[in-house]
Amino acid sequence: MDDARLAAFVRSQINDAIGYDQTEHSLRRVRAIEYYRGELRDLDARDGWSKVTTRDLSDHVGWILPSLMRVFASSDQVVCYEPQGPEDEGVDKQASDYVNYVFWRECSGYRVLWDAFQDALMFGNGVFKFWWDASPKHELLDYTGLSDDAFTQLVSDDEVSVLQHRQEIKTERVPDPQTGQPVEQPYTCHDVKIRRVSESGRLRIMCLAPEEFLIERGATSIEDAKFACHRSRRTRQSLIDDGYDRETVLSIGADYDLQSTPERVARWNRVLYDQNHFHSDPLMVEVDVFEAYLRVDHDGDGHAEWRKVVIAGTTGDERQLLANDEWSDDLPFADVVPNPDAHIWRGRSMMDELEDVQKIKTTLQRQTLDNLYLSNLPQREVVLKNVSNPDEVVNPTPGGVIQVSQLGQIREVQTPFVAAESYQMLEYQDMVAEKRTGVSRQSMALDPEALSNQTATGQMLAQSASYSKIELYARNIAEIGLKRLFRCVLKLIVRYQDRPKMVRLRNNWVQMDPRAWNANMDATVSVGLGSGSRDRDMMLLMQIAGKQEQIIAQAGPMNPICNLAQYANTLRKMVEASGLKEPDQFFSEVSSRTVQQFVQQQDRQDQPQPDPRAQAEMARMQIEQQKLQLEQQRAQAGAELDRQKAQSQVQAMREKAMLELQLARERSAEEMRLAEERAEFEREQRKMDAILDAQLRREEMLLEAELTREANQMNSAVTARPADTNIDTPAETGM
């Protein structure tokens, strides 16, 4: 599958998911936003009549949210990891502390939870997105008045680059070490501006707006979905910073689809203007970006694998393919669902439970007020031709006079007040809302009518029953959404954090290195305290602490029922239940080893002290015994030393003999080798001498033969000359 076919397939998935979201969920979300603000656009009001609306959805969401936040945000320990094997003992505690620190301190955990819980209550699902942000972090910092050492230490960091630097020589008065008199001493002062670029990466968690999350049609959960997508608006500059091709990014056309969704129009209560018209810089133009995760057989091996595909730009075939990578992590999404429905992804929201209740109560309240208006200001029958000033009849003023030609020309039309009957229906609708949502008078406030003629136990039972559904919401949120979130967060930290990090835990600096942790440890989200009232939690904890104190007083601090560590945990939970977030300021965390050491120390202190004279005599005997043992040890050590010395001498002599023998063997072998080489050299020398002698004799013979031949030639020439003496020469003939 090439990039063109993959891009076309992803576009079809995105368009189908957008169509599914707009037809099934978008209008419901818009109506939930309007009902939350008290705007019932589907319930028209007549002109001149009451237009008041109730805000049942806002009231119920506003009362459930504090309970949920008290469950999960009352303590710094929102998640706890459990070991899967003996090798995870101790590591699970470190992982729990570190992930909780990162979530609350670096990821704005409180705001993330608040946004997700509010979305979940209003729309049914609150969606998280989590990822490891590896983009460099740029910081511009100014420092003034640095000394030489401080300046050198600052600029020696590899992550620091100096942008501006100015140094100045100043003087200060210091006492002379010899005379003690103040003298002027010069020193260098540095002013510097630096850029710090940190490339270590960091965990990011955010709550997505409901219109930004797309999921396939018919999905039952995020874990089982085969397609999920994050739809966002980003500037071209941010895409270039993420490493995408600059020319491709600049060719992406601007879009206004996400900005003009019905949810954003309803949320802002107006149509948002396209900000792109106000930017002359093309890098600051915003474009729609689709970060899609889907299963597809891209390589054609017959197995569909997960891939991350990033597409940006306008709708249709004009969207640009920015990235296409195989994805090996979990889907970077999780959702919290307070009231899930079986076999479908979308959960039931407070809007689903209260829409008809809010509409009925709004109608009844309008009718009640209209009836009250007519009862207080009744209508009038007037013969206008007999009234001189009809404006006073239409718009009466206090103390005004209506001028009539004769009495009886004006008569009030009495409207019976029947609105009191609607109060029972309004109360009935409150009961319906209470049964559906779990928010009652006991859970909202201290109602005197609810407490009349009731004992404290009865009131506590009623209040506990009213919290049961909110506790169910908290349990669903913990098990369905937050458990997956923190399990995936641990995997991201273990996989991508490539260096140790110093964090401040319990007023101590601790170095955390997650690279050796087990990334598959199971996560447990704490939902114990906070689901009910603080008074109830505190009362239960005080009862538990009282029983623990009795058991420890009677059976000791190391009894099999409870120990000091468990008692310390109860005290720390009491601090958390009171609303204080740092129990370490009041009670230290105690481990079983610390308890055991404390008990051993107490046992040593509780032992009876012996008589001083007996103790001195015992000490003297112990000293004498120690001296005797020391002498014996010294004698044994001397004998052992002599034995070791003798063994060492024997071993040295043996090694010396072996070395001498080895040396003699090596010398003999070397002499034999030299003799053989000498004999071989002599043989070769004799061979060379024989060859040279033969060559010399051959050359001598050749030379003698040559001399003989030349001599013979000369002799032949001499013997031939007398035969030619009778021949006259030219000189002799006179020519």
XYZ file of C-alpha atoms in Angstrom:
735
model
C 0.000 0.000 0.000
C 1.617 3.239 -1.131
C 1.195 6.613 0.573
C -1.559 7.746 -1.823
C -3.757 4.713 -1.114
C -3.054 4.947 2.625
C -3.930 8.659 2.672
C -7.173 7.974 0.810
C -8.062 5.207 3.260
C -7.333 7.418 6.272
C -9.395 10.264 4.793
C -12.354 7.923 4.397
C -12.003 6.797 8.020
C -11.801 10.416 9.218
C -14.837 11.485 7.182
C -16.854 8.528 8.461
C -15.861 9.263 12.072
C -16.758 12.965 11.656
C -20.114 12.040 10.147
C -20.790 9.587 12.978
C -19.849 12.190 15.577
C -21.991 14.927 14.019
C -25.079 12.756 13.619
C -24.914 10.857 16.916
C -23.165 13.044 19.481
C -22.616 16.629 18.347
C -26.173 17.912 18.779
C -26.434 16.252 22.194
C -23.259 17.976 23.330
C -24.470 21.350 22.056
C -27.727 20.959 23.944
C -25.832 19.920 27.093
C -23.715 23.084 26.927
C -26.820 25.232 26.505
C -28.705 23.483 29.321
C -25.638 23.854 31.565
C -25.830 27.639 31.073
C -29.603 27.650 31.492
C -30.382 28.283 27.814
C -33.311 26.095 26.701
C -33.492 27.014 23.038
C -35.851 24.108 22.342
C -38.412 25.525 24.806
C -39.782 28.772 23.430
C -41.122 31.466 25.710
C -43.947 33.811 24.732
C -43.300 37.507 24.560
C -44.352 39.299 27.685
C -44.414 36.128 29.753
C -41.820 34.562 32.060
C -38.580 33.429 30.415
C -36.936 32.032 33.528
C -35.093 28.695 33.254
C -33.909 26.222 35.862
C -30.320 24.987 35.926
C -30.692 21.444 37.143
C -27.818 20.163 34.994
C -25.468 22.833 36.318
C -26.609 22.233 39.899
C -26.107 18.466 39.778
C -22.756 18.676 38.007
C -21.668 21.326 40.496
C -22.572 19.088 43.434
C -21.054 15.869 42.074
C -17.747 17.420 40.979
C -16.534 18.354 44.498
C -17.183 14.809 45.707
C -15.243 13.311 42.815
C -12.353 15.739 43.248
C -12.265 14.949 46.966
C -11.982 11.258 46.099
C -9.049 11.587 43.713
C -7.367 14.884 44.644
C -7.507 14.885 48.437
C -4.196 13.013 48.565
C -0.998 13.099 46.544
C -1.198 9.325 46.121
C -3.816 8.852 43.413
C -2.244 5.678 41.961
C -0.351 2.757 43.457
C 1.554 0.146 41.430
C 1.598 -3.491 42.476
C 4.619 -5.784 41.958
C 4.292 -8.722 39.589
C 7.264 -10.654 40.943
C 9.866 -10.680 43.718
C 12.146 -8.512 41.587
C 9.562 -5.706 41.732
C 9.623 -5.418 45.523
C 10.674 -1.880 46.411
C 10.468 -0.752 42.800
C 6.672 -0.543 42.991
C 6.922 2.049 45.766
C 9.411 4.127 43.775
C 7.246 3.947 40.653
C 4.153 4.991 42.621
C 5.901 7.976 44.199
C 7.464 9.114 40.930
C 4.346 8.800 38.742
C 2.246 10.637 41.335
C 4.890 13.389 41.472
C 4.991 13.743 37.688
C 1.198 13.710 37.375
C 0.501 16.386 39.988
C 3.584 18.615 39.564
C 4.541 18.428 35.884
C 1.259 17.535 34.136
C -1.159 19.850 36.048
C -3.040 16.832 37.329
C -5.725 18.766 39.198
C -6.812 20.748 36.142
C -6.683 17.670 33.919
C -8.934 15.718 36.302
C -11.347 18.631 36.698
C -11.793 19.091 32.952
C -12.180 15.361 32.326
C -14.712 14.887 35.137
C -16.781 17.858 33.978
C -16.808 16.553 30.389
C -17.735 13.091 31.613
C -20.663 14.361 33.678
C -21.961 16.647 30.933
C -21.312 14.520 27.846
C -20.838 10.959 29.134
C -17.089 10.632 28.411
C -14.039 12.650 29.388
C -11.105 11.856 27.091
C -7.413 12.034 28.072
C -4.505 12.141 25.662
C -1.036 11.257 26.919
C 2.272 11.203 25.064
C 5.998 11.668 25.517
C 7.012 15.094 24.275
C 10.563 14.803 22.952
C 10.703 18.313 21.509
C 13.482 20.502 22.962
C 12.526 22.909 25.707
C 13.882 26.434 25.103
C 14.396 28.872 27.981
C 15.743 32.433 27.839
C 17.279 33.452 31.180
C 18.979 36.625 32.415
C 21.566 36.611 35.205
C 23.183 39.653 36.782
C 25.970 40.079 39.299
C 27.580 36.641 38.820
C 31.025 35.959 40.155
C 33.734 34.288 38.073
C 33.066 30.862 39.560
C 29.298 31.158 39.149
C 29.659 32.361 35.560
C 32.063 29.558 34.670
C 29.798 26.943 36.214
C 26.775 28.353 34.377
C 28.245 28.479 30.872
C 30.062 25.132 31.204
C 26.762 23.297 30.854
C 26.378 21.715 27.413
C 22.719 22.781 27.265
C 23.579 26.494 27.682
C 24.517 28.903 24.902
C 25.500 32.507 25.700
C 23.532 35.178 23.833
C 24.818 38.317 25.557
C 27.648 38.841 28.019
C 28.982 41.914 29.802
C 31.572 41.995 32.551
C 32.569 44.832 34.839
C 35.383 45.297 37.332
C 34.113 46.450 40.715
C 35.728 46.931 44.093
C 34.668 46.048 47.580
C 36.094 46.865 51.002
C 37.403 43.811 52.821
C 39.590 43.589 55.948
C 43.290 42.992 55.409
C 44.219 39.590 56.929
C 47.516 40.994 58.261
C 46.613 44.452 59.538
C 42.837 44.119 59.860
C 42.355 47.473 58.140
C 39.730 47.709 55.332
C 41.254 47.748 51.879
C 39.823 47.990 48.384
C 39.751 44.656 46.552
C 38.709 44.367 42.896
C 36.410 41.622 41.637
C 34.714 40.784 38.327
C 30.928 40.986 37.968
C 29.208 39.230 35.023
C 25.834 40.011 33.418
C 24.795 37.321 30.975
C 21.778 36.289 28.899
C 21.636 32.594 27.985
C 19.454 30.138 26.120
C 19.011 26.756 27.770
C 17.882 23.930 25.472
C 16.745 20.838 27.343
C 16.300 17.717 25.218
C 15.466 15.202 27.920
C 11.753 15.056 27.026
C 8.777 15.083 29.353
C 5.403 13.444 29.876
C 2.351 15.347 28.669
C -1.293 14.719 29.636
C -4.250 16.797 28.480
C -8.025 16.587 28.435
C -9.366 16.714 24.892
C -12.434 18.729 23.998
C -15.171 16.241 22.977
C -15.308 17.511 19.397
C -11.549 16.932 19.010
C -11.715 13.173 19.600
C -12.872 10.899 16.783
C -13.550 7.173 17.106
C -14.819 4.607 14.673
C -18.521 4.000 14.287
C -19.750 1.193 16.519
C -16.756 1.094 18.880
C -17.454 -0.243 22.366
C -14.290 1.105 24.041
C -11.012 2.794 23.210
C -9.084 -0.445 23.821
C -11.196 -2.329 21.251
C -11.377 0.450 18.632
C -9.569 -0.064 15.330
C -9.497 3.665 14.574
C -9.054 6.684 16.858
C -8.018 10.210 15.976
C -7.110 13.511 17.601
C -8.390 16.489 15.618
C -6.740 19.802 16.461
C -5.842 23.227 15.129
C -2.133 23.983 15.057
C 0.094 26.649 13.578
C 2.412 25.803 10.740
C 5.357 26.796 12.924
C 4.463 24.150 15.531
C 4.353 21.484 12.803
C 7.781 22.549 11.556
C 9.086 22.399 15.139
C 7.892 18.788 15.313
C 10.165 17.919 12.409
C 7.768 17.857 9.454
C 8.976 19.020 6.042
C 8.885 22.796 5.801
C 7.764 23.015 2.167
C 5.007 20.471 2.713
C 3.750 22.332 5.789
C 3.735 25.701 4.024
C 1.674 24.188 1.194
C -1.114 23.142 3.587
C -4.244 25.215 3.124
C -5.975 26.888 6.060
C -9.249 25.405 7.276
C -12.099 26.617 9.448
C -14.000 23.364 10.070
C -12.913 22.678 13.647
C -13.185 26.332 14.647
C -16.797 26.474 13.452
C -18.068 23.247 15.012
C -21.420 23.597 16.823
C -19.776 22.730 20.160
C -17.309 25.614 19.971
C -20.001 28.026 18.834
C -22.190 26.964 21.760
C -19.276 27.008 24.221
C -18.282 30.570 23.305
C -21.925 31.567 22.703
C -20.907 33.162 19.430
C -19.395 32.354 16.070
C -15.617 32.494 16.403
C -13.783 34.505 13.796
C -11.083 32.880 11.733
C -7.848 34.072 13.316
C -5.917 33.318 10.133
C -7.163 36.561 8.569
C -5.294 38.525 11.231
C -1.886 36.895 10.624
C 0.326 38.192 7.854
C 3.014 35.679 8.798
C 2.310 32.376 6.986
C 4.027 30.426 9.768
C 1.372 31.533 12.288
C -1.560 30.413 10.133
C -3.576 27.670 11.836
C -4.458 24.463 10.006
C -6.530 21.433 10.941
C -4.362 18.439 11.879
C -5.606 14.857 12.170
C -3.393 12.537 14.218
C -4.925 9.148 13.400
C -4.155 5.712 14.850
C -5.533 2.760 12.902
C -4.977 -0.891 12.103
C -4.189 -1.539 8.450
C -2.145 -4.028 6.412
C 0.275 -1.463 5.046
C 3.178 -3.763 4.118
C 0.984 -6.438 2.538
C 2.132 -9.323 4.759
C -1.414 -10.424 5.543
C -1.367 -8.980 9.077
C -2.932 -5.639 9.996
C -0.583 -3.613 12.197
C -1.079 -0.368 14.088
C 0.114 2.774 12.320
C 0.262 6.445 13.216
C -0.743 8.660 10.299
C -0.712 12.472 10.466
C -2.761 14.351 7.872
C -3.295 18.110 7.759
C -5.088 20.629 5.617
C -8.478 21.351 4.165
C -11.219 18.799 3.728
C -11.348 16.175 1.006
C -8.442 14.996 -1.120
C -6.426 18.177 -0.485
C -5.232 17.001 2.910
C -1.470 16.514 3.030
C 0.117 13.345 4.407
C 2.758 14.449 6.935
C 3.743 11.188 8.649
C 3.217 7.458 8.271
C 4.919 5.361 10.965
C 4.351 1.988 12.536
C 2.991 2.314 16.073
C 4.098 -0.098 18.798
C 2.783 1.634 21.939
C -0.739 1.628 23.327
C -3.277 4.030 21.894
C -2.491 7.387 23.544
C -6.083 7.883 24.678
C -8.096 7.005 27.779
C -11.551 8.073 28.881
C -13.395 8.338 32.177
C -17.012 7.177 32.143
C -18.979 7.726 35.377
C -22.116 5.940 34.122
C -21.221 3.530 31.291
C -23.725 1.799 29.040
C -23.065 -1.819 28.125
C -21.736 -2.571 24.624
C -21.384 1.050 23.467
C -18.558 3.549 23.864
C -20.565 6.595 24.890
C -21.680 6.645 28.514
C -24.781 8.180 29.978
C -24.376 11.781 31.051
C -26.185 13.982 33.520
C -27.781 15.582 30.476
C -29.383 12.259 29.563
C -30.758 11.935 33.081
C -31.926 15.509 33.602
C -32.978 16.871 30.209
C -36.666 16.140 30.633
C -36.569 17.111 34.321
C -35.044 20.508 33.553
C -37.518 21.087 30.739
C -40.526 20.168 32.923
C -39.309 22.231 35.856
C -38.657 25.210 33.576
C -42.183 24.984 32.162
C -43.758 24.641 35.610
C -41.713 27.473 37.043
C -42.654 29.766 34.167
C -46.328 28.918 34.563
C -46.101 29.431 38.317
C -44.558 32.859 37.910
C -47.051 33.800 35.179
C -49.932 32.822 37.469
C -48.386 34.784 40.319
C -47.935 37.832 38.060
C -51.614 37.695 37.029
C -52.719 37.282 40.645
C -50.654 40.241 41.855
C -51.364 42.416 38.814
C -54.728 41.271 37.440
C -56.006 42.237 34.028
C -58.710 44.928 33.647
C -61.826 45.440 31.613
C -61.987 49.035 30.445
C -64.400 51.048 28.339
C -61.778 53.214 26.669
C -64.212 55.784 25.305
C -65.241 56.649 28.869
C -61.608 57.029 30.086
C -59.878 60.327 29.558
C -56.308 59.093 30.221
C -56.006 55.473 28.941
C -52.211 55.494 29.458
C -52.801 55.349 33.206
C -54.838 52.196 32.684
C -52.278 50.485 30.480
C -49.225 51.596 32.510
C -50.478 52.413 36.009
C -48.370 54.488 38.360
C -48.478 54.399 42.166
C -51.027 56.951 43.358
C -52.143 57.690 39.824
C -55.706 58.876 39.000
C -57.814 57.350 36.246
C -60.270 59.903 34.880
C -63.614 58.323 33.886
C -66.914 59.863 32.816
C -68.876 57.665 35.195
C -68.168 55.026 37.842
C -67.990 51.341 36.917
C -66.154 51.820 33.633
C -63.078 49.811 34.916
C -63.276 46.294 36.411
C -60.425 44.005 37.440
C -60.467 40.465 36.076
C -59.571 38.204 38.994
C -57.247 35.274 38.148
C -57.372 32.430 40.688
C -53.963 31.486 42.152
C -53.530 27.814 41.298
C -49.710 27.805 41.089
C -49.430 26.310 44.583
C -50.405 22.981 43.070
C -47.318 23.047 40.864
C -45.018 23.028 43.893
C -45.802 19.370 44.485
C -44.908 18.582 40.886
C -41.647 20.501 41.215
C -40.815 18.524 44.335
C -41.673 15.315 42.527
C -39.306 16.236 39.713
C -36.576 16.819 42.305
C -37.198 13.300 43.613
C -36.914 11.928 40.070
C -33.606 13.742 39.590
C -32.406 12.463 42.952
C -33.121 8.856 42.013
C -31.398 9.217 38.676
C -28.257 11.060 39.747
C -27.804 10.282 43.430
C -27.653 13.954 44.394
C -30.061 14.507 47.292
C -30.694 16.970 50.072
C -28.469 14.943 52.361
C -25.566 15.127 49.930
C -26.066 18.774 48.953
C -26.508 20.553 52.253
C -27.756 20.285 55.800
C -31.525 20.373 55.370
C -33.436 21.036 58.630
C -36.463 19.147 57.301
C -34.355 16.127 56.514
C -32.952 16.135 60.079
C -36.235 16.612 61.912
C -37.269 13.733 64.162
C -34.232 11.660 63.130
C -31.401 10.241 65.158
C -27.764 10.789 64.274
C -27.482 7.163 63.146
C -30.500 7.500 60.905
C -29.126 10.664 59.375
C -25.776 8.989 58.779
C -27.481 6.047 57.077
C -29.496 8.389 54.874
C -26.406 10.356 53.987
C -24.445 7.188 53.200
C -27.251 5.996 50.951
C -27.233 9.307 49.104
C -23.502 8.931 48.466
C -23.798 5.397 47.101
C -24.312 6.466 43.482
C -21.522 9.037 43.642
C -19.265 6.307 45.014
C -20.283 4.186 42.027
C -19.331 7.042 39.695
C -15.921 7.239 41.373
C -15.393 3.487 41.126
C -16.282 3.476 37.415
C -13.930 6.387 36.767
C -11.087 4.625 38.566
C -11.537 1.216 36.958
C -12.539 2.214 33.424
C -10.433 5.289 32.719
C -7.766 6.184 35.264
C -6.425 2.639 35.588
C -5.629 2.543 31.860
C -4.232 6.082 31.979
C -1.683 5.367 34.711
C -0.768 1.952 33.322
C 0.116 3.539 29.972
C 1.865 6.484 31.670
C 4.245 4.097 33.452
C 5.091 2.432 30.127
C 5.871 5.789 28.547
C 8.148 6.845 31.401
C 10.037 3.533 31.462
C 10.460 3.481 27.683
C 11.400 7.080 26.922
C 13.052 8.607 30.010
C 16.701 7.892 29.250
C 18.381 9.489 32.247
C 17.909 9.710 36.040
C 15.996 12.630 37.467
C 16.125 14.337 40.843
C 12.732 14.952 42.478
C 11.728 16.253 45.894
C 9.647 13.708 47.801
C 8.719 14.114 51.470
C 11.140 17.013 51.884
C 14.032 14.898 50.558
C 15.743 14.945 47.174
C 15.575 11.488 45.599
C 17.097 10.289 42.327
C 14.647 8.336 40.162
C 15.885 6.137 37.308
C 12.879 4.332 35.747
C 14.874 2.527 33.038
C 15.153 -0.660 35.127
C 11.531 -0.727 36.308
C 8.956 -3.264 35.195
C 6.708 -1.353 32.796
C 3.931 -3.961 33.061
C 3.139 -3.449 36.739
C -0.578 -3.224 37.406
C -2.007 0.099 38.570
C -4.533 0.520 41.367
C -6.338 3.853 41.715
C -7.195 4.822 45.272
C -10.893 5.595 45.853
C -11.086 4.810 49.552
C -11.421 8.058 51.474
C -13.272 11.115 50.305
C -16.279 9.435 48.699
C -18.409 10.377 51.671
C -18.292 13.322 54.038
C -15.095 14.233 55.841
C -16.821 13.851 59.197
C -17.823 10.289 58.405
C -14.330 9.415 57.194
C -12.747 11.007 60.248
C -15.124 9.179 62.579
C -14.330 5.811 61.010
C -10.608 6.469 61.154
C -10.791 7.532 64.786
C -12.609 4.303 65.625
C -9.971 2.276 63.770
C -7.165 4.164 65.521
C -8.781 3.519 68.900
C -8.959 -0.229 68.277
C -5.355 -0.259 67.071
C -4.195 1.564 70.190
C -5.945 -1.005 72.398
C -4.425 -3.946 70.531
C -0.912 -2.457 70.583
C -1.206 -1.623 74.298
C -2.345 -5.153 75.175
C -0.414 -7.337 72.694
C 2.650 -5.188 71.995
C 3.811 -3.324 68.903
C 4.721 -6.531 67.003
C 1.477 -8.450 67.466
C 0.009 -10.380 64.501
C -3.100 -8.175 64.283
C -1.625 -4.684 63.807
C 1.743 -3.042 64.290
C 3.105 0.481 64.557
C 3.415 0.800 60.776
C -0.316 0.170 60.334
C -1.095 2.580 63.140
C 1.053 5.237 61.440
C -0.854 4.651 58.194
C -4.127 5.264 60.017
C -2.810 8.546 61.430
C -1.647 9.632 57.972
C -5.068 8.789 56.523
C -6.659 10.930 59.218
C -4.537 13.854 58.065
C -5.622 13.267 54.466
C -9.282 12.962 55.465
C -9.059 16.318 57.196
C -8.148 17.950 53.888
C -4.407 18.411 54.478
C -2.356 17.123 51.539
C 1.022 16.536 53.203
C 0.761 14.032 56.072
C 4.577 13.901 56.278
C 4.474 17.213 58.136
C 2.616 15.503 61.000
C 3.438 11.769 60.924
C 6.396 10.020 59.303
C 5.949 7.043 57.033
C 6.917 3.899 58.957
C 8.070 0.623 57.409
C 8.059 -2.848 58.962
C 11.872 -2.803 59.202
C 11.764 0.478 61.116
C 9.213 -0.998 63.537
C 11.394 -4.063 64.102
C 14.479 -1.942 64.813
C 12.482 0.234 67.205
C 11.188 -2.814 69.097
C 14.696 -4.284 69.367
C 16.009 -1.002 70.717
C 13.194 -0.823 73.255
C 13.891 -4.426 74.330
C 17.539 -3.570 74.955
C 16.547 -0.526 76.987
C 13.998 -2.542 79.009
C 16.508 -5.205 80.075
C 17.417 -4.977 83.845
C 20.734 -3.290 84.588
C 23.255 -5.548 86.487
C 25.107 -4.658 89.739
C 28.021 -2.271 89.021
C 30.548 -4.453 90.920
C 29.327 -7.584 89.216
C 29.327 -5.724 85.936
C 32.948 -4.564 86.589
C 34.004 -8.107 87.527
C 32.298 -9.441 84.454
C 34.028 -6.801 82.366
C 37.412 -7.754 83.906
C 36.779 -11.424 83.187
C 35.749 -10.571 79.660
C 38.963 -8.551 79.250
C 41.076 -11.438 80.572
C 39.243 -13.823 78.329
C 39.765 -11.486 75.412
C 43.515 -11.295 76.285
C 43.733 -15.083 76.399
C 41.902 -15.339 73.124
C 44.202 -12.668 71.709
C 47.327 -14.615 72.804
C 45.924 -17.792 71.329
C 45.109 -15.990 68.142
C 48.604 -14.474 68.087
C 50.198 -17.911 68.576
C 48.017 -19.412 65.949
C 48.774 -16.534 63.654
C 52.570 -17.000 64.246
C 52.378 -20.735 63.552
C 50.314 -20.116 60.517
C 52.792 -17.462 59.403
C 55.761 -19.849 59.844
C 53.917 -22.577 57.995
C 53.062 -20.214 55.205
C 56.679 -18.957 55.135
C 58.038 -22.533 54.876
C 55.542 -23.325 52.200
C 56.512 -20.152 50.415
C 60.240 -21.058 50.581
C 59.600 -24.584 49.333
C 57.406 -23.233 46.620
C 60.037 -20.660 45.701
C 62.792 -23.312 45.562
C 60.565 -25.558 43.486
C 59.745 -22.732 41.146
C 63.466 -21.771 40.941
C 64.452 -25.356 40.061
C 61.742 -25.541 37.499
C 62.861 -22.235 36.040
C 66.514 -23.339 35.913
C 65.538 -26.630 34.292
C 63.375 -24.797 31.826
C 66.213 -22.364 31.155
C 68.686 -25.222 30.590
C 66.250 -26.872 28.243
C 65.765 -23.678 26.379
C 69.564 -23.034 26.269
C 70.224 -26.576 24.969
C 67.496 -26.243 22.390
C 68.902 -22.881 21.352
C 72.441 -24.300 21.039
C 71.192 -27.211 18.963
C 69.266 -24.807 16.776
C 72.378 -22.639 16.352
C 74.548 -25.683 15.562
C 72.098 -26.844 12.949
C 71.965 -23.392 11.470
C 75.789 -23.203 11.462
C 76.051 -26.613 9.768
C 73.457 -25.628 7.267
C 75.305 -22.386 6.629
C 78.593 -24.251 6.130
C 76.926 -26.670 3.714
C 75.509 -23.778 1.798
C 78.915 -22.050 1.872
C 80.629 -25.137 0.496
C 78.024 -25.418 -2.202
C 78.544 -21.801 -3.140
C 82.340 -22.227 -3.122
C 82.098 -25.258 -5.403
C 79.811 -23.412 -7.736
C 82.137 -20.404 -7.792
C 85.209 -22.667 -8.405
C 83.455 -24.375 -11.279
C 82.431 -21.074 -12.787
C 85.993 -19.760 -12.360
C 87.530 -22.811 -14.064
C 84.988 -22.542 -16.870
C 85.811 -18.899 -17.393
C 89.586 -19.638 -17.314
C 89.121 -22.362 -19.897
C 87.075 -20.062 -22.068
C 89.722 -17.362 -21.702
C 92.542 -19.760 -22.584
C 90.564 -20.965 -25.603
C 90.014 -17.387 -26.696
C 93.670 -16.522 -26.292
C 94.672 -19.608 -28.200
C 92.323 -18.763 -31.045
C 93.617 -15.200 -31.225
C 97.208 -16.463 -31.196
C 96.446 -18.851 -33.979
C 94.938 -16.060 -36.026
C 97.989 -13.867 -35.514
C 100.302 -16.710 -36.477
C 98.275 -17.293 -39.620
C 98.594 -13.627 -40.598
C 102.375 -13.590 -40.056
C 103.018 -16.671 -42.154
C 100.985 -15.318 -45.089
C 102.934 -11.953 -45.503
C 106.284 -13.198 -47.204
C 104.418 -14.586 -50.227
C 103.406 -11.080 -51.196
C 106.918 -9.445 -51.334
C 107.285 -9.648 -55.240
C 104.449 -7.259 -55.843
C 105.631 -3.691 -56.611
C 104.088 -0.871 -54.757
C 103.252 2.439 -56.408
C 106.183 4.180 -54.867
C 108.523 1.675 -56.154
C 107.242 1.869 -59.781
C 107.407 5.648 -59.846
C 103.733 6.167 -60.230
